[in-house]
Amino acid sequence: MTTSAKYSGKKEYVHEKMAKAYAFFHVPSACEIDGWVYLTGVIATKEDGDQGDLEKGFTRAFEQITEVLLQAGCGWDDVVKITSFHIDCGTEIPVMAKVKDRYSQAPYPAWSVLGVASLANPLGVCEIEVIARKRG
């Protein structure tokens, strides 16, 4: 779903997995203004079938990010900045870097890493925010 905002040039994009958050809390999956696309954080989670494999959670998160980028008319080549918020930086960063490199190629986007105490989803291990710039 795409919606236009009250003033010209601003658009919202809502991924199906974020529809309830949008309905209840007015949180779009991404907001675009002047060709800049700001994605709401996507949380990588540990789910029952993962058997402790963090790569599966990061892959799900990067797939959702990819879908939101496509909704907004962007791809990973348009991503200029990634910010990740980790519960356990030492354990999670090598896994995230491996998954990230399957999606993002050189020249790589800037990447800031922060350690946090908790995330909104109790199954979460990391929240990933992305900023992209549309071409043309």
mmCIF file with all atom_site columns, C-alpha atoms in Angstrom:
data_model
loop_
_atom_site.group_PDB
_atom_site.id
_atom_site.type_symbol
_atom_site.label_atom_id
_atom_site.label_alt_id
_atom_site.label_comp_id
_atom_site.label_asym_id
_atom_site.label_entity_id
_atom_site.label_seq_id
_atom_site.pdbx_PDB_ins_code
_atom_site.Cartn_x
_atom_site.Cartn_y
_atom_site.Cartn_z
_atom_site.occupancy
_atom_site.B_iso_or_equiv
_atom_site.pdbx_formal_charge
_atom_site.auth_seq_id
_atom_site.auth_comp_id
_atom_site.auth_asym_id
_atom_site.auth_atom_id
_atom_site.pdbx_PDB_model_num
ATOM 1   C CA . MET A 1 1   ? 0.000  0.000   0.000   1.00 0.00 ? 1   MET A CA 1
ATOM 2   C CA . THR A 1 2   ? 1.210  3.505   -0.843  1.00 0.00 ? 2   THR A CA 1
ATOM 3   C CA . THR A 1 3   ? -0.351 6.671   0.528   1.00 0.00 ? 3   THR A CA 1
ATOM 4   C CA . SER A 1 4   ? 0.290  10.329  -0.177  1.00 0.00 ? 4   SER A CA 1
ATOM 5   C CA . ALA A 1 5   ? 0.753  12.685  2.712   1.00 0.00 ? 5   ALA A CA 1
ATOM 6   C CA . LYS A 1 6   ? -0.965 15.991  3.386   1.00 0.00 ? 6   LYS A CA 1
ATOM 7   C CA . TYR A 1 7   ? 1.748  17.985  1.686   1.00 0.00 ? 7   TYR A CA 1
ATOM 8   C CA . SER A 1 8   ? 3.192  17.559  -1.748  1.00 0.00 ? 8   SER A CA 1
ATOM 9   C CA . GLY A 1 9   ? 6.099  15.239  -2.330  1.00 0.00 ? 9   GLY A CA 1
ATOM 10  C CA . LYS A 1 10  ? 5.800  13.006  0.736   1.00 0.00 ? 10  LYS A CA 1
ATOM 11  C CA . LYS A 1 11  ? 4.754  9.376   0.320   1.00 0.00 ? 11  LYS A CA 1
ATOM 12  C CA . GLU A 1 12  ? 4.311  6.500   2.724   1.00 0.00 ? 12  GLU A CA 1
ATOM 13  C CA . TYR A 1 13  ? 4.795  2.828   1.911   1.00 0.00 ? 13  TYR A CA 1
ATOM 14  C CA . VAL A 1 14  ? 3.255  0.082   4.055   1.00 0.00 ? 14  VAL A CA 1
ATOM 15  C CA . HIS A 1 15  ? 4.508  -3.501  3.828   1.00 0.00 ? 15  HIS A CA 1
ATOM 16  C CA . GLU A 1 16  ? 1.916  -6.185  4.568   1.00 0.00 ? 16  GLU A CA 1
ATOM 17  C CA . LYS A 1 17  ? 3.830  -7.200  7.717   1.00 0.00 ? 17  LYS A CA 1
ATOM 18  C CA . MET A 1 18  ? 3.545  -3.614  8.977   1.00 0.00 ? 18  MET A CA 1
ATOM 19  C CA . ALA A 1 19  ? -0.160 -3.097  8.211   1.00 0.00 ? 19  ALA A CA 1
ATOM 20  C CA . LYS A 1 20  ? -1.235 -3.491  11.870  1.00 0.00 ? 20  LYS A CA 1
ATOM 21  C CA . ALA A 1 21  ? 1.502  -1.149  13.092  1.00 0.00 ? 21  ALA A CA 1
ATOM 22  C CA . TYR A 1 22  ? 0.357  1.383   10.523  1.00 0.00 ? 22  TYR A CA 1
ATOM 23  C CA . ALA A 1 23  ? -3.303 1.014   11.524  1.00 0.00 ? 23  ALA A CA 1
ATOM 24  C CA . PHE A 1 24  ? -2.706 1.237   15.276  1.00 0.00 ? 24  PHE A CA 1
ATOM 25  C CA . PHE A 1 25  ? 0.399  3.410   15.612  1.00 0.00 ? 25  PHE A CA 1
ATOM 26  C CA . HIS A 1 26  ? 0.590  5.199   12.232  1.00 0.00 ? 26  HIS A CA 1
ATOM 27  C CA . VAL A 1 27  ? 4.016  3.737   11.445  1.00 0.00 ? 27  VAL A CA 1
ATOM 28  C CA . PRO A 1 28  ? 4.690  3.280   7.717   1.00 0.00 ? 28  PRO A CA 1
ATOM 29  C CA . SER A 1 29  ? 7.310  0.825   6.482   1.00 0.00 ? 29  SER A CA 1
ATOM 30  C CA . ALA A 1 30  ? 8.979  3.699   4.664   1.00 0.00 ? 30  ALA A CA 1
ATOM 31  C CA . CYS A 1 31  ? 8.545  7.394   4.115   1.00 0.00 ? 31  CYS A CA 1
ATOM 32  C CA . GLU A 1 32  ? 9.786  9.159   0.992   1.00 0.00 ? 32  GLU A CA 1
ATOM 33  C CA . ILE A 1 33  ? 10.452 12.838  0.528   1.00 0.00 ? 33  ILE A CA 1
ATOM 34  C CA . ASP A 1 34  ? 12.439 14.547  -2.231  1.00 0.00 ? 34  ASP A CA 1
ATOM 35  C CA . GLY A 1 35  ? 13.756 11.200  -3.493  1.00 0.00 ? 35  GLY A CA 1
ATOM 36  C CA . TRP A 1 36  ? 15.042 10.110  -0.078  1.00 0.00 ? 36  TRP A CA 1
ATOM 37  C CA . VAL A 1 37  ? 13.479 6.921   1.284   1.00 0.00 ? 37  VAL A CA 1
ATOM 38  C CA . TYR A 1 38  ? 13.659 6.311   5.042   1.00 0.00 ? 38  TYR A CA 1
ATOM 39  C CA . LEU A 1 39  ? 12.748 2.796   6.135   1.00 0.00 ? 39  LEU A CA 1
ATOM 40  C CA . THR A 1 40  ? 11.308 2.039   9.551   1.00 0.00 ? 40  THR A CA 1
ATOM 41  C CA . GLY A 1 41  ? 13.464 -0.495  11.370  1.00 0.00 ? 41  GLY A CA 1
ATOM 42  C CA . VAL A 1 42  ? 12.937 -4.171  10.585  1.00 0.00 ? 42  VAL A CA 1
ATOM 43  C CA . ILE A 1 43  ? 13.639 -6.597  13.403  1.00 0.00 ? 43  ILE A CA 1
ATOM 44  C CA . ALA A 1 44  ? 15.641 -9.774  12.852  1.00 0.00 ? 44  ALA A CA 1
ATOM 45  C CA . THR A 1 45  ? 14.137 -12.422 15.118  1.00 0.00 ? 45  THR A CA 1
ATOM 46  C CA . LYS A 1 46  ? 14.923 -15.858 16.494  1.00 0.00 ? 46  LYS A CA 1
ATOM 47  C CA . GLU A 1 47  ? 11.948 -18.076 15.698  1.00 0.00 ? 47  GLU A CA 1
ATOM 48  C CA . ASP A 1 48  ? 11.126 -21.610 16.808  1.00 0.00 ? 48  ASP A CA 1
ATOM 49  C CA . GLY A 1 49  ? 12.278 -23.383 13.647  1.00 0.00 ? 49  GLY A CA 1
ATOM 50  C CA . ASP A 1 50  ? 15.596 -21.519 13.501  1.00 0.00 ? 50  ASP A CA 1
ATOM 51  C CA . GLN A 1 51  ? 17.399 -23.851 15.923  1.00 0.00 ? 51  GLN A CA 1
ATOM 52  C CA . GLY A 1 52  ? 19.469 -20.893 17.149  1.00 0.00 ? 52  GLY A CA 1
ATOM 53  C CA . ASP A 1 53  ? 20.586 -20.014 13.606  1.00 0.00 ? 53  ASP A CA 1
ATOM 54  C CA . LEU A 1 54  ? 20.804 -16.204 13.536  1.00 0.00 ? 54  LEU A CA 1
ATOM 55  C CA . GLU A 1 55  ? 21.361 -16.195 9.777   1.00 0.00 ? 55  GLU A CA 1
ATOM 56  C CA . LYS A 1 56  ? 17.730 -17.216 9.184   1.00 0.00 ? 56  LYS A CA 1
ATOM 57  C CA . GLY A 1 57  ? 16.438 -14.243 11.185  1.00 0.00 ? 57  GLY A CA 1
ATOM 58  C CA . PHE A 1 58  ? 18.739 -11.800 9.425   1.00 0.00 ? 58  PHE A CA 1
ATOM 59  C CA . THR A 1 59  ? 17.765 -13.241 6.039   1.00 0.00 ? 59  THR A CA 1
ATOM 60  C CA . ARG A 1 60  ? 14.052 -12.731 6.815   1.00 0.00 ? 60  ARG A CA 1
ATOM 61  C CA . ALA A 1 61  ? 14.765 -9.133  7.859   1.00 0.00 ? 61  ALA A CA 1
ATOM 62  C CA . PHE A 1 62  ? 16.806 -8.385  4.724   1.00 0.00 ? 62  PHE A CA 1
ATOM 63  C CA . GLU A 1 63  ? 14.095 -9.938  2.537   1.00 0.00 ? 63  GLU A CA 1
ATOM 64  C CA . GLN A 1 64  ? 11.497 -7.648  4.122   1.00 0.00 ? 64  GLN A CA 1
ATOM 65  C CA . ILE A 1 65  ? 13.781 -4.637  3.676   1.00 0.00 ? 65  ILE A CA 1
ATOM 66  C CA . THR A 1 66  ? 14.230 -5.620  0.015   1.00 0.00 ? 66  THR A CA 1
ATOM 67  C CA . GLU A 1 67  ? 10.451 -5.796  -0.454  1.00 0.00 ? 67  GLU A CA 1
ATOM 68  C CA . VAL A 1 68  ? 9.967  -2.340  1.082   1.00 0.00 ? 68  VAL A CA 1
ATOM 69  C CA . LEU A 1 69  ? 12.743 -0.878  -1.066  1.00 0.00 ? 69  LEU A CA 1
ATOM 70  C CA . LEU A 1 70  ? 11.054 -2.312  -4.159  1.00 0.00 ? 70  LEU A CA 1
ATOM 71  C CA . GLN A 1 71  ? 7.686  -0.872  -3.058  1.00 0.00 ? 71  GLN A CA 1
ATOM 72  C CA . ALA A 1 72  ? 9.361  2.522   -2.930  1.00 0.00 ? 72  ALA A CA 1
ATOM 73  C CA . GLY A 1 73  ? 11.005 2.086   -6.342  1.00 0.00 ? 73  GLY A CA 1
ATOM 74  C CA . CYS A 1 74  ? 14.507 1.440   -4.985  1.00 0.00 ? 74  CYS A CA 1
ATOM 75  C CA . GLY A 1 75  ? 16.961 -1.396  -4.678  1.00 0.00 ? 75  GLY A CA 1
ATOM 76  C CA . TRP A 1 76  ? 20.028 -2.173  -2.630  1.00 0.00 ? 76  TRP A CA 1
ATOM 77  C CA . ASP A 1 77  ? 22.192 -0.159  -5.039  1.00 0.00 ? 77  ASP A CA 1
ATOM 78  C CA . ASP A 1 78  ? 20.265 2.912   -3.846  1.00 0.00 ? 78  ASP A CA 1
ATOM 79  C CA . VAL A 1 79  ? 20.949 2.304   -0.129  1.00 0.00 ? 79  VAL A CA 1
ATOM 80  C CA . VAL A 1 80  ? 23.356 4.879   1.296   1.00 0.00 ? 80  VAL A CA 1
ATOM 81  C CA . LYS A 1 81  ? 23.077 4.165   5.044   1.00 0.00 ? 81  LYS A CA 1
ATOM 82  C CA . ILE A 1 82  ? 22.341 1.209   7.310   1.00 0.00 ? 82  ILE A CA 1
ATOM 83  C CA . THR A 1 83  ? 21.975 1.503   11.067  1.00 0.00 ? 83  THR A CA 1
ATOM 84  C CA . SER A 1 84  ? 21.686 -1.648  13.153  1.00 0.00 ? 84  SER A CA 1
ATOM 85  C CA . PHE A 1 85  ? 20.724 -1.933  16.813  1.00 0.00 ? 85  PHE A CA 1
ATOM 86  C CA . HIS A 1 86  ? 22.025 -5.164  18.386  1.00 0.00 ? 86  HIS A CA 1
ATOM 87  C CA . ILE A 1 87  ? 21.263 -6.974  21.626  1.00 0.00 ? 87  ILE A CA 1
ATOM 88  C CA . ASP A 1 88  ? 24.648 -8.792  21.363  1.00 0.00 ? 88  ASP A CA 1
ATOM 89  C CA . CYS A 1 89  ? 26.990 -6.987  18.950  1.00 0.00 ? 89  CYS A CA 1
ATOM 90  C CA . GLY A 1 90  ? 29.821 -9.507  19.183  1.00 0.00 ? 90  GLY A CA 1
ATOM 91  C CA . THR A 1 91  ? 27.653 -12.472 18.227  1.00 0.00 ? 91  THR A CA 1
ATOM 92  C CA . GLU A 1 92  ? 25.358 -10.774 15.729  1.00 0.00 ? 92  GLU A CA 1
ATOM 93  C CA . ILE A 1 93  ? 27.615 -8.487  13.655  1.00 0.00 ? 93  ILE A CA 1
ATOM 94  C CA . PRO A 1 94  ? 29.535 -11.256 11.827  1.00 0.00 ? 94  PRO A CA 1
ATOM 95  C CA . VAL A 1 95  ? 26.257 -12.978 10.927  1.00 0.00 ? 95  VAL A CA 1
ATOM 96  C CA . MET A 1 96  ? 24.590 -9.758  9.809   1.00 0.00 ? 96  MET A CA 1
ATOM 97  C CA . ALA A 1 97  ? 27.649 -8.791  7.743   1.00 0.00 ? 97  ALA A CA 1
ATOM 98  C CA . LYS A 1 98  ? 27.507 -12.131 5.921   1.00 0.00 ? 98  LYS A CA 1
ATOM 99  C CA . VAL A 1 99  ? 23.805 -11.695 5.104   1.00 0.00 ? 99  VAL A CA 1
ATOM 100 C CA . LYS A 1 100 ? 24.194 -7.980  4.268   1.00 0.00 ? 100 LYS A CA 1
ATOM 101 C CA . ASP A 1 101 ? 26.853 -8.778  1.688   1.00 0.00 ? 101 ASP A CA 1
ATOM 102 C CA . ARG A 1 102 ? 24.408 -11.043 -0.189  1.00 0.00 ? 102 ARG A CA 1
ATOM 103 C CA . TYR A 1 103 ? 22.196 -7.991  -0.746  1.00 0.00 ? 103 TYR A CA 1
ATOM 104 C CA . SER A 1 104 ? 24.555 -5.016  -0.823  1.00 0.00 ? 104 SER A CA 1
ATOM 105 C CA . GLN A 1 105 ? 27.497 -4.780  -3.215  1.00 0.00 ? 105 GLN A CA 1
ATOM 106 C CA . ALA A 1 106 ? 30.419 -2.337  -3.485  1.00 0.00 ? 106 ALA A CA 1
ATOM 107 C CA . PRO A 1 107 ? 30.410 0.565   -3.161  1.00 0.00 ? 107 PRO A CA 1
ATOM 108 C CA . TYR A 1 108 ? 28.863 -0.360  0.173   1.00 0.00 ? 108 TYR A CA 1
ATOM 109 C CA . PRO A 1 109 ? 26.514 1.864   2.160   1.00 0.00 ? 109 PRO A CA 1
ATOM 110 C CA . ALA A 1 110 ? 27.695 3.443   5.386   1.00 0.00 ? 110 ALA A CA 1
ATOM 111 C CA . TRP A 1 111 ? 26.884 1.222   8.385   1.00 0.00 ? 111 TRP A CA 1
ATOM 112 C CA . SER A 1 112 ? 26.524 2.329   11.994  1.00 0.00 ? 112 SER A CA 1
ATOM 113 C CA . VAL A 1 113 ? 26.246 -0.318  14.711  1.00 0.00 ? 113 VAL A CA 1
ATOM 114 C CA . LEU A 1 114 ? 24.759 0.292   18.148  1.00 0.00 ? 114 LEU A CA 1
ATOM 115 C CA . GLY A 1 115 ? 24.289 -1.964  21.158  1.00 0.00 ? 115 GLY A CA 1
ATOM 116 C CA . VAL A 1 116 ? 20.888 -1.836  22.874  1.00 0.00 ? 116 VAL A CA 1
ATOM 117 C CA . ALA A 1 117 ? 19.256 -3.417  25.912  1.00 0.00 ? 117 ALA A CA 1
ATOM 118 C CA . SER A 1 118 ? 15.973 -4.440  24.270  1.00 0.00 ? 118 SER A CA 1
ATOM 119 C CA . LEU A 1 119 ? 13.811 -4.273  21.146  1.00 0.00 ? 119 LEU A CA 1
ATOM 120 C CA . ALA A 1 120 ? 10.049 -3.890  20.614  1.00 0.00 ? 120 ALA A CA 1
ATOM 121 C CA . ASN A 1 121 ? 9.733  -7.555  19.584  1.00 0.00 ? 121 ASN A CA 1
ATOM 122 C CA . PRO A 1 122 ? 10.808 -9.883  22.428  1.00 0.00 ? 122 PRO A CA 1
ATOM 123 C CA . LEU A 1 123 ? 12.058 -12.433 19.858  1.00 0.00 ? 123 LEU A CA 1
ATOM 124 C CA . GLY A 1 124 ? 14.261 -9.765  18.272  1.00 0.00 ? 124 GLY A CA 1
ATOM 125 C CA . VAL A 1 125 ? 18.037 -9.805  18.206  1.00 0.00 ? 125 VAL A CA 1
ATOM 126 C CA . CYS A 1 126 ? 18.625 -6.758  15.985  1.00 0.00 ? 126 CYS A CA 1
ATOM 127 C CA . GLU A 1 127 ? 16.680 -3.902  14.404  1.00 0.00 ? 127 GLU A CA 1
ATOM 128 C CA . ILE A 1 128 ? 17.858 -2.658  11.016  1.00 0.00 ? 128 ILE A CA 1
ATOM 129 C CA . GLU A 1 129 ? 17.131 0.802   9.569   1.00 0.00 ? 129 GLU A CA 1
ATOM 130 C CA . VAL A 1 130 ? 17.937 1.776   5.985   1.00 0.00 ? 130 VAL A CA 1
ATOM 131 C CA . ILE A 1 131 ? 18.094 5.059   4.073   1.00 0.00 ? 131 ILE A CA 1
ATOM 132 C CA . ALA A 1 132 ? 18.032 5.030   0.280   1.00 0.00 ? 132 ALA A CA 1
ATOM 133 C CA . ARG A 1 133 ? 18.220 7.718   -2.410  1.00 0.00 ? 133 ARG A CA 1
ATOM 134 C CA . LYS A 1 134 ? 16.177 7.255   -5.562  1.00 0.00 ? 134 LYS A CA 1
ATOM 135 C CA . ARG A 1 135 ? 17.997 7.803   -8.830  1.00 0.00 ? 135 ARG A CA 1
ATOM 136 C CA . GLY A 1 136 ? 16.973 10.269  -11.440 1.00 0.00 ? 136 GLY A CA 1
#
